[in-house]
Each structure stands twice: as structure tokens, then as C-alpha cells.
mmCIF file of C-alpha atoms in Angstrom:
data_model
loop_
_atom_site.group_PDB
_atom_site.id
_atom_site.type_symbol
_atom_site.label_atom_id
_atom_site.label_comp_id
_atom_site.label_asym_id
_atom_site.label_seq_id
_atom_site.Cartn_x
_atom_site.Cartn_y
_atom_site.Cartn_z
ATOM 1 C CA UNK A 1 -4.604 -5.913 -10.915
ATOM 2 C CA UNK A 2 -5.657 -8.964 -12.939
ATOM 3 C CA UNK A 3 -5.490 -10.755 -9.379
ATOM 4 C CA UNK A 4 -4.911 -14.952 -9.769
ATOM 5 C CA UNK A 5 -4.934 -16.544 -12.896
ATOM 6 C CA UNK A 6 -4.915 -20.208 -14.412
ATOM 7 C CA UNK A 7 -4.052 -21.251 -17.423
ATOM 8 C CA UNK A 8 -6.022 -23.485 -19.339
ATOM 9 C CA UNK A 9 -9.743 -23.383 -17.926
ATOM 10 C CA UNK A 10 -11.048 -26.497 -19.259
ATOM 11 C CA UNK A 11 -8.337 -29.833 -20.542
ATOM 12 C CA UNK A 12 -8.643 -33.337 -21.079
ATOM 13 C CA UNK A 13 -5.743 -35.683 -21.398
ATOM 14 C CA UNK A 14 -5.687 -39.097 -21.808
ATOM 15 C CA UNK A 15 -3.997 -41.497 -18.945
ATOM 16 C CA UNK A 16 -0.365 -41.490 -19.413
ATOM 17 C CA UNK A 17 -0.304 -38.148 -20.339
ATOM 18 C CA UNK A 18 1.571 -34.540 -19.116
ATOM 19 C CA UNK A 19 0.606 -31.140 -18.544
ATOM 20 C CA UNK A 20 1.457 -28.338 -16.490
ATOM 21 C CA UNK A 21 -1.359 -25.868 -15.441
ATOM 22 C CA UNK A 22 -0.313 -22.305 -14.870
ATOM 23 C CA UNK A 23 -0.676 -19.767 -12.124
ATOM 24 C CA UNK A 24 -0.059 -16.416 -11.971
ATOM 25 C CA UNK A 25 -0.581 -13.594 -9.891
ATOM 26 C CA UNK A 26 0.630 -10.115 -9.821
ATOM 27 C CA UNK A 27 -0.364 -9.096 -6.297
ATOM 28 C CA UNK A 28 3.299 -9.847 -5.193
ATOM 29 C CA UNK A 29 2.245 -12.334 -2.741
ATOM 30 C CA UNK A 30 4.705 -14.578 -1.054
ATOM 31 C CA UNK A 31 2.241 -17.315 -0.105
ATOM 32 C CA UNK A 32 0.618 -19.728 -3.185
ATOM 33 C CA UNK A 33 -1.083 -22.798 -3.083
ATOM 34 C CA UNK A 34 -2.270 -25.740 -5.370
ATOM 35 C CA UNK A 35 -5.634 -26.782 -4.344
ATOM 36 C CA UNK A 36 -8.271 -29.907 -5.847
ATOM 37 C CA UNK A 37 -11.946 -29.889 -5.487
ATOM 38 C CA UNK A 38 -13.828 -32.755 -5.979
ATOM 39 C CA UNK A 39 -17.560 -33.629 -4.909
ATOM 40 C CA UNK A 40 -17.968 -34.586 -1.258
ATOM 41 C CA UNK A 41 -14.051 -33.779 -0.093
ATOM 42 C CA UNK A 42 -13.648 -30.194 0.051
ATOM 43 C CA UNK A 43 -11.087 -28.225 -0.896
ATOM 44 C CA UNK A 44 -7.547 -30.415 -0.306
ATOM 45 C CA UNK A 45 -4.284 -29.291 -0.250
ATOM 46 C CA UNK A 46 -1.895 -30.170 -3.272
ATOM 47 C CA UNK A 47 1.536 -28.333 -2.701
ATOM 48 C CA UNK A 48 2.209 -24.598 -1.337
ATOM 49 C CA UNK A 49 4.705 -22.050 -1.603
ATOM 50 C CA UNK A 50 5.703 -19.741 1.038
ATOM 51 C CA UNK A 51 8.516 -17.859 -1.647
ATOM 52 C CA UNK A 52 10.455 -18.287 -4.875
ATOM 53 C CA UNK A 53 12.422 -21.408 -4.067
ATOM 54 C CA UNK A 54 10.192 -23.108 -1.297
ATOM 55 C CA UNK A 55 7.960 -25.654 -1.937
ATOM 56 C CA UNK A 56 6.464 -27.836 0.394
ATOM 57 C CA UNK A 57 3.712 -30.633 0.526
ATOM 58 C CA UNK A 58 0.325 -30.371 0.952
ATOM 59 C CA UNK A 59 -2.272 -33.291 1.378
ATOM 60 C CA UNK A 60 -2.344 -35.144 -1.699
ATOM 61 C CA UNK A 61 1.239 -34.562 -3.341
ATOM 62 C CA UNK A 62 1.135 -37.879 -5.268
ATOM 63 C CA UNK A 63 1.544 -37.394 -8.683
ATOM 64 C CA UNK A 64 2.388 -33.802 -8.473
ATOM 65 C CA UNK A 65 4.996 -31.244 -9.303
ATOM 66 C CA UNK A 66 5.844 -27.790 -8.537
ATOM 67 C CA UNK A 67 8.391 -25.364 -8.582
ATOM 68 C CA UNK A 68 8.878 -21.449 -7.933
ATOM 69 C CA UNK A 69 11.073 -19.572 -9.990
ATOM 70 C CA UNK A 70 9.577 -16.358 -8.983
ATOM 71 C CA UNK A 71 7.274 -14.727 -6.624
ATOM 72 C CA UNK A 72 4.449 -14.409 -9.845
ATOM 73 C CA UNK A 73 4.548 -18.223 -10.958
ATOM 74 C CA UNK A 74 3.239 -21.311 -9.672
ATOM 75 C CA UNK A 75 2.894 -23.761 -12.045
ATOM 76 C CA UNK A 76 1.533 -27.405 -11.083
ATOM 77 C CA UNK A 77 2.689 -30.169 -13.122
ATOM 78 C CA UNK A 78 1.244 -33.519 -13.678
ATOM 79 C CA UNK A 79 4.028 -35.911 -14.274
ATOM 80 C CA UNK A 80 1.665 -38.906 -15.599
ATOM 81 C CA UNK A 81 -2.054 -38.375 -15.631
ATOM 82 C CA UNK A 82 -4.758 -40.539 -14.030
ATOM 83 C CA UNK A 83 -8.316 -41.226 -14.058
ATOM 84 C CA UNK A 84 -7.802 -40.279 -10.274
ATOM 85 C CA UNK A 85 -6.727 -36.887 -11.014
ATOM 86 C CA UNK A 86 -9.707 -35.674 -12.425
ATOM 87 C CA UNK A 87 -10.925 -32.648 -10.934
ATOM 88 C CA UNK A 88 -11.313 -28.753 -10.435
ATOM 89 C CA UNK A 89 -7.714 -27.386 -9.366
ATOM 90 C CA UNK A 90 -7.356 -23.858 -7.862
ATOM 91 C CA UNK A 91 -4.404 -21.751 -7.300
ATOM 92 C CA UNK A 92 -4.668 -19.357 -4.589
ATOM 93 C CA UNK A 93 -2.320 -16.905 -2.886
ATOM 94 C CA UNK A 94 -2.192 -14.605 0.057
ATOM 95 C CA UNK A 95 -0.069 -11.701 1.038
ATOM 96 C CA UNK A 96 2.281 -11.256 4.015
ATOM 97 C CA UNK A 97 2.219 -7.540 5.795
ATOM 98 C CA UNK A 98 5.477 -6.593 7.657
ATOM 99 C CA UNK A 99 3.784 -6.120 11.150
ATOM 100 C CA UNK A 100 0.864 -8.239 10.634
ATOM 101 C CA UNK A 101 -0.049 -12.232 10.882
ATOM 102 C CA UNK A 102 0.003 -13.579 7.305
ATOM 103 C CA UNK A 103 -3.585 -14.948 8.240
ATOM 104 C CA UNK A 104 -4.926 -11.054 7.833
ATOM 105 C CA UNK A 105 -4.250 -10.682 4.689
ATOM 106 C CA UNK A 106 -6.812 -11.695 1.679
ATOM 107 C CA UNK A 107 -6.340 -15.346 0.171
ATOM 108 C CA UNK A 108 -7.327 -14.715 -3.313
ATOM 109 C CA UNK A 109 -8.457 -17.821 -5.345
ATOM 110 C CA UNK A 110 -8.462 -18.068 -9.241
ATOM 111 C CA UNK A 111 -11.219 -19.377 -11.530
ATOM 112 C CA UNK A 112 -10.090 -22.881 -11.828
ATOM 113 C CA UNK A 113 -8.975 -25.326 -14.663
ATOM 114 C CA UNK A 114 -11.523 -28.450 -14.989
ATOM 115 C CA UNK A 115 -9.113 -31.103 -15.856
ATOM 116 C CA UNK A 116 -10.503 -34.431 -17.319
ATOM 117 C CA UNK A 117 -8.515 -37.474 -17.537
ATOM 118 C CA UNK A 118 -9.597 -40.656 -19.389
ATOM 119 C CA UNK B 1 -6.191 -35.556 13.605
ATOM 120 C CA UNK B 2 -7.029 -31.413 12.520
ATOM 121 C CA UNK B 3 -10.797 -31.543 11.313
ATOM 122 C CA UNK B 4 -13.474 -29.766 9.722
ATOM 123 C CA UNK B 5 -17.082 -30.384 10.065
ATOM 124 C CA UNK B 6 -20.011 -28.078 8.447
ATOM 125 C CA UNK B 7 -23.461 -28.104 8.988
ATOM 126 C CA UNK B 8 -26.248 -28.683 7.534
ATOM 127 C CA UNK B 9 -24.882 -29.468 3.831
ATOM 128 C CA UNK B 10 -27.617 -27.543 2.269
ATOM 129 C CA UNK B 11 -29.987 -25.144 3.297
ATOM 130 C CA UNK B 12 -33.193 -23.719 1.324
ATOM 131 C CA UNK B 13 -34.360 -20.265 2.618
ATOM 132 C CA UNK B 14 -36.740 -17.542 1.626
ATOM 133 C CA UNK B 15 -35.952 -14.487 1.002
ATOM 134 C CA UNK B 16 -35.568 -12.703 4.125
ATOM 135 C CA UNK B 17 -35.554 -15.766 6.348
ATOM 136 C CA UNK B 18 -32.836 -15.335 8.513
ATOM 137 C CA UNK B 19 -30.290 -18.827 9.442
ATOM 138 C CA UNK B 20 -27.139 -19.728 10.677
ATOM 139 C CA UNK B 21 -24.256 -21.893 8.811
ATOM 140 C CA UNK B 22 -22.543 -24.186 11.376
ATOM 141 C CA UNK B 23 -18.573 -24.927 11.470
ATOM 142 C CA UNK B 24 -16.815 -26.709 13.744
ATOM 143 C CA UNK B 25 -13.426 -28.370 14.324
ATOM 144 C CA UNK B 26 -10.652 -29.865 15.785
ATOM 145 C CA UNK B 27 -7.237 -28.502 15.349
ATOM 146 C CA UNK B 28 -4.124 -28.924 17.293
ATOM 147 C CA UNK B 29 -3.998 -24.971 18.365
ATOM 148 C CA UNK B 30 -6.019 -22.598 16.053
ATOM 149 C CA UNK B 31 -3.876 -19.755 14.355
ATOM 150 C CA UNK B 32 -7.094 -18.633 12.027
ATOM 151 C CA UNK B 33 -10.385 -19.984 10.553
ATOM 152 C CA UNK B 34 -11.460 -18.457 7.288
ATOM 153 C CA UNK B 35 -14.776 -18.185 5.781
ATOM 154 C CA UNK B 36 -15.504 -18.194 1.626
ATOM 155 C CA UNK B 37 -18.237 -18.085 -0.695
ATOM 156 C CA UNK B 38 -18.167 -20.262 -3.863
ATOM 157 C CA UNK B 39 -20.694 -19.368 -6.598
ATOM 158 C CA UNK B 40 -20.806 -22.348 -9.289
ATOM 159 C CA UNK B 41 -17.989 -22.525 -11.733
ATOM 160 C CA UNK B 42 -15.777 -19.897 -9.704
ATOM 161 C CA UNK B 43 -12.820 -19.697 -7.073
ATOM 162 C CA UNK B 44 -14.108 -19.779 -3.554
ATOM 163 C CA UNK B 45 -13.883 -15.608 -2.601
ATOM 164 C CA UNK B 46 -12.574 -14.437 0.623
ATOM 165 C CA UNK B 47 -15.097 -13.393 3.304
ATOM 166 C CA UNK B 48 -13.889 -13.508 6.842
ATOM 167 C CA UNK B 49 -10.674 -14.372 8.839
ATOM 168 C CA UNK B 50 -11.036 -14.970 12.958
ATOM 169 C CA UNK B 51 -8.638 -15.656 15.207
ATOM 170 C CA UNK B 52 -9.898 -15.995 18.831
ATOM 171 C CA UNK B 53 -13.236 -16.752 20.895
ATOM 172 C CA UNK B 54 -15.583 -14.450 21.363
ATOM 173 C CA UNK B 55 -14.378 -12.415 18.028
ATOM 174 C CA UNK B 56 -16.634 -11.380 15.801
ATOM 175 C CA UNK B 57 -16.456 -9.603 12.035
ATOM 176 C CA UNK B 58 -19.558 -8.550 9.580
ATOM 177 C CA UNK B 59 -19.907 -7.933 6.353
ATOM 178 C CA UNK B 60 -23.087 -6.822 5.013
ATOM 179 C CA UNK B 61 -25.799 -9.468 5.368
ATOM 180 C CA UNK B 62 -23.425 -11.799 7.119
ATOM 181 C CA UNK B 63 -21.689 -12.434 10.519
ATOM 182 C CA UNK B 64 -18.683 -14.437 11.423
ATOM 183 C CA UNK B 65 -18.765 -15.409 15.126
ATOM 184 C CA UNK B 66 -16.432 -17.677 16.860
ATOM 185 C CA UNK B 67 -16.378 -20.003 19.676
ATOM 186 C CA UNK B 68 -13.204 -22.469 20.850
ATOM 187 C CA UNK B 69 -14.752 -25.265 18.959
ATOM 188 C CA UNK B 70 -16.996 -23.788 16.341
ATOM 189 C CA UNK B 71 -17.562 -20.749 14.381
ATOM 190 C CA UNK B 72 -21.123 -19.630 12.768
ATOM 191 C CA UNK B 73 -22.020 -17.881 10.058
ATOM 192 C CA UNK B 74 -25.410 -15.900 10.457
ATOM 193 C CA UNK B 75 -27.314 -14.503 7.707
ATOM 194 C CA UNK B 76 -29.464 -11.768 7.998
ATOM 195 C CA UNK B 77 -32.470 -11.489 5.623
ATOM 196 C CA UNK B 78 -30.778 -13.056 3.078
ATOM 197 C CA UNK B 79 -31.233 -12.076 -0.522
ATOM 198 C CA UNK B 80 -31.569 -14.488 -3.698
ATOM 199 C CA UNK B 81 -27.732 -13.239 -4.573
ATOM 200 C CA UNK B 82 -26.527 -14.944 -1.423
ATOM 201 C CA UNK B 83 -27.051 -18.201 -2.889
ATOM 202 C CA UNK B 84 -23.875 -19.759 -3.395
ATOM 203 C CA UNK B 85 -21.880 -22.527 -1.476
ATOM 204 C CA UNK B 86 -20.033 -21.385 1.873
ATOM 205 C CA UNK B 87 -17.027 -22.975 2.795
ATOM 206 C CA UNK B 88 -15.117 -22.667 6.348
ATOM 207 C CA UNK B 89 -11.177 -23.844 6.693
ATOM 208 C CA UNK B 90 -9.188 -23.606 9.675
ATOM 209 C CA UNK B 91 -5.025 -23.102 10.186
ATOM 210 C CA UNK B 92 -3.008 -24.701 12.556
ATOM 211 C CA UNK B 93 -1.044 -23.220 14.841
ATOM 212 C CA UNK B 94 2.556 -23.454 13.339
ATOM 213 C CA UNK B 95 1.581 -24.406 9.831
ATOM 214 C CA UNK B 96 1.183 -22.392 6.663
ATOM 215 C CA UNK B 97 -1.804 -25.144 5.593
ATOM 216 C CA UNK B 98 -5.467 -24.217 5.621
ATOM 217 C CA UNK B 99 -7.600 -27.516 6.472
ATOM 218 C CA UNK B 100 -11.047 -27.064 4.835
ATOM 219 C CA UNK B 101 -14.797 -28.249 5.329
ATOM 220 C CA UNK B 102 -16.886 -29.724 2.576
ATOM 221 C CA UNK B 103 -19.236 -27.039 2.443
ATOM 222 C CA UNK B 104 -22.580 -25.916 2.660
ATOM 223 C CA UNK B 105 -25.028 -25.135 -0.347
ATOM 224 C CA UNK B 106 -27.608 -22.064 0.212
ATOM 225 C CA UNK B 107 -30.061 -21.123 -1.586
ATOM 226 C CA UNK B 108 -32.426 -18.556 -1.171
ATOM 227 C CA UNK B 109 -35.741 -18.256 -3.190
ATOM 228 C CA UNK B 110 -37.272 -15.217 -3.618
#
């Protein structure tokens, strides 16, 4: 299993500019999540997935895209990039067990893409 | 409003000086807090999920207890490999969302 991946690991766009960061995992997880890191703030929510064709909002949506085609993909798309959005964005998903809580299973994170905006 | 607080933001240790890694919160019904470790330039990895007081899981050097308004992490002798940033996150009840604290930065000198 190549667990959670992201697609590119380092970018910079300049403001005004799109992109679409990609996640993958082939761990057939239901559950996938856009996350940001920045200095000082944590880990915040972006948008999350709980299957292929359910999206929902996180935290900090503005700005934002997603969509899920299929339980493997979870791409993140920035519609119009700003300063603002520069940051370290993880994808992470976790399994669901028939009998168990969701919560037990493993969230796996993946490396990261540094994004840059100027 | 669901919070995470963790303390102290950084912590120096030497090797074999045992400490504990404080999180608390404030969540409208706990369904799970979650514990990671975040070495620089990686993806936070998965340590520890708890779900009620008084529950308690190890792994290794480390020990996830929890309490109904905190949760500590104890290490145990620590080694110059546990140096990395631990983060804690909680999940309300009735929500898929994991809430997380900003962090706290060991390091352990040999």
C-alpha cells in the first residue's frame, strides 16, 4: 500500500492563479479530508468527504473546491489564489469498520504540498 | 465554542528525563481525541485514539491518558528519536470534524 499521496510537493503560483492539488489513497477509505497548516494555528479544517459524492465544509472553505468522483480521489482546487492561501496542505483519510466507531480506525496523513502564493 | 488547548508549546528534555505533554479542551460531547506526532517536513502520524475518562492506551515510550477535560501524554525516558512536534485534536459528538491543538515541540538531547 502506497498509503496517502499528494500531488505536487512543493508549487508557487502567482495571485490570480489556479491549481488543483491531488490526493490519493488506495486504502479504500470512505473518510478524506483537506487540511492547512500554518505557524501558530494548528491544523484547520478545509473540506471533508465522508464518500464518493459527499462533500461537506470544514473550517476555512473560502476559496476552496472539492469534489469526489471516487472513493481513491480527493482533489482540492483553488479557484483564484491568494497571498492568504499560502501554506502546508494535507490530505488525510481514515477507514470505517462494519462493527466499529469510525474513530478506531487509523487517520493516515500524506506528506504535504508547500504551496506559495505571491 | 469546541476548543483545543496544549501545553507547554515546547519542551527541551534529556535523554531519559521523563515529562508529560498537556491537552485539554472544550467540546460540546467528546466522541474521540486523537494524538499525532509530526516530524519536520512530514504528515502528522497516527499515535493514539481515546474515547472515555479514565482510558488509557501505550505505545512504547509513550502513554495516552484521559480525563473529562484533558488528556496527557507521558513520556517515559525519552530517546533523541522522540523529538518531533505532538499534536492532540478532539471530535465532537455528532460530527465527522476533528478540532485540533497548535502543538507542542519536543526535543530531547542526548
Amino acid at each position: 500500500n502506497a498509503g496517502v499521496t499528494q500531488t505536487p510537493k512543493f508549487q508557487v503560483l502567482k495571485t490570480g492563479q489556479s491549481m488543483t492539488l491531488q490526493c490519493a489513497q488506495d486504502m479504500n477509505h470512505e473518510y478524506m479530508s483537506w487540511y492547512r497548516q500554518d505557524p501558530g494555528m494548528g491544523l484547520r479544517l478545509i473540506h471533508y468527504s465522508v464518500g464518493a459524492g459527499i462533500t461537506d465544509q470544514g473550517e476555512v472553505p473560502n476559496g476552496y473546491n472539492v469534489s469526489r468522483s471516487t472513493t481513491e480521489d480527493f482533489p482540492l482546487r483553488l479557484l483564484s489564489a491568494a497571498p492568504s492561501q499560502t501554506s502546508v496542505y494535507f490530505c488525510a483519510s481514515s477507514g470505517w469498520a462494519s462493527g466499529r466507531r469510525r474513530s478506531e480506525e487509523t487517520q493516515y496523513f500524506g506528506p504535504g504540498t508547500r504551496l506559495l502564493v505571491l | 465554542e469546541d476548543q483545543v488547548t496544549q501545553s507547554p508549546e515546547a519542551l527541551r528534555l534529556q535523554e531519559g528525563e521523563s515529562s508529560s505533554l498537556n491537552c485539554s479542551y472544550t467540546v460540546s460531547g467528546l466522541r474521540g481525541l486523537f494524538w499525532y506526532r509530526q516530524d519536520p517536513g512530514k504528515g502528522p502520524e497516527f499515535l493514539f485514539t481515546l474515547y472515555s475518562a479514565g482510558e488509557e492506551k501505550e505505545k512504547e515510550r509513550l502513554k495516552a491518558t484521559l480525563t473529562k477535560k484533558e488528556s496527557f501524554l507521558h513520556i517515559t525516558a525519552p530517546k533523541p528519536e522522540d523529538s518531533a512536534t505532538y499534536l492532540c485534536a478532539v471530535q465532537a459528538g455528532g460530527t465527522d470534524k476533528l478540532i485540533f491543538g497548535t502543538g507542542t515541540r519536543l526535543q530531547v538531547f542526548p
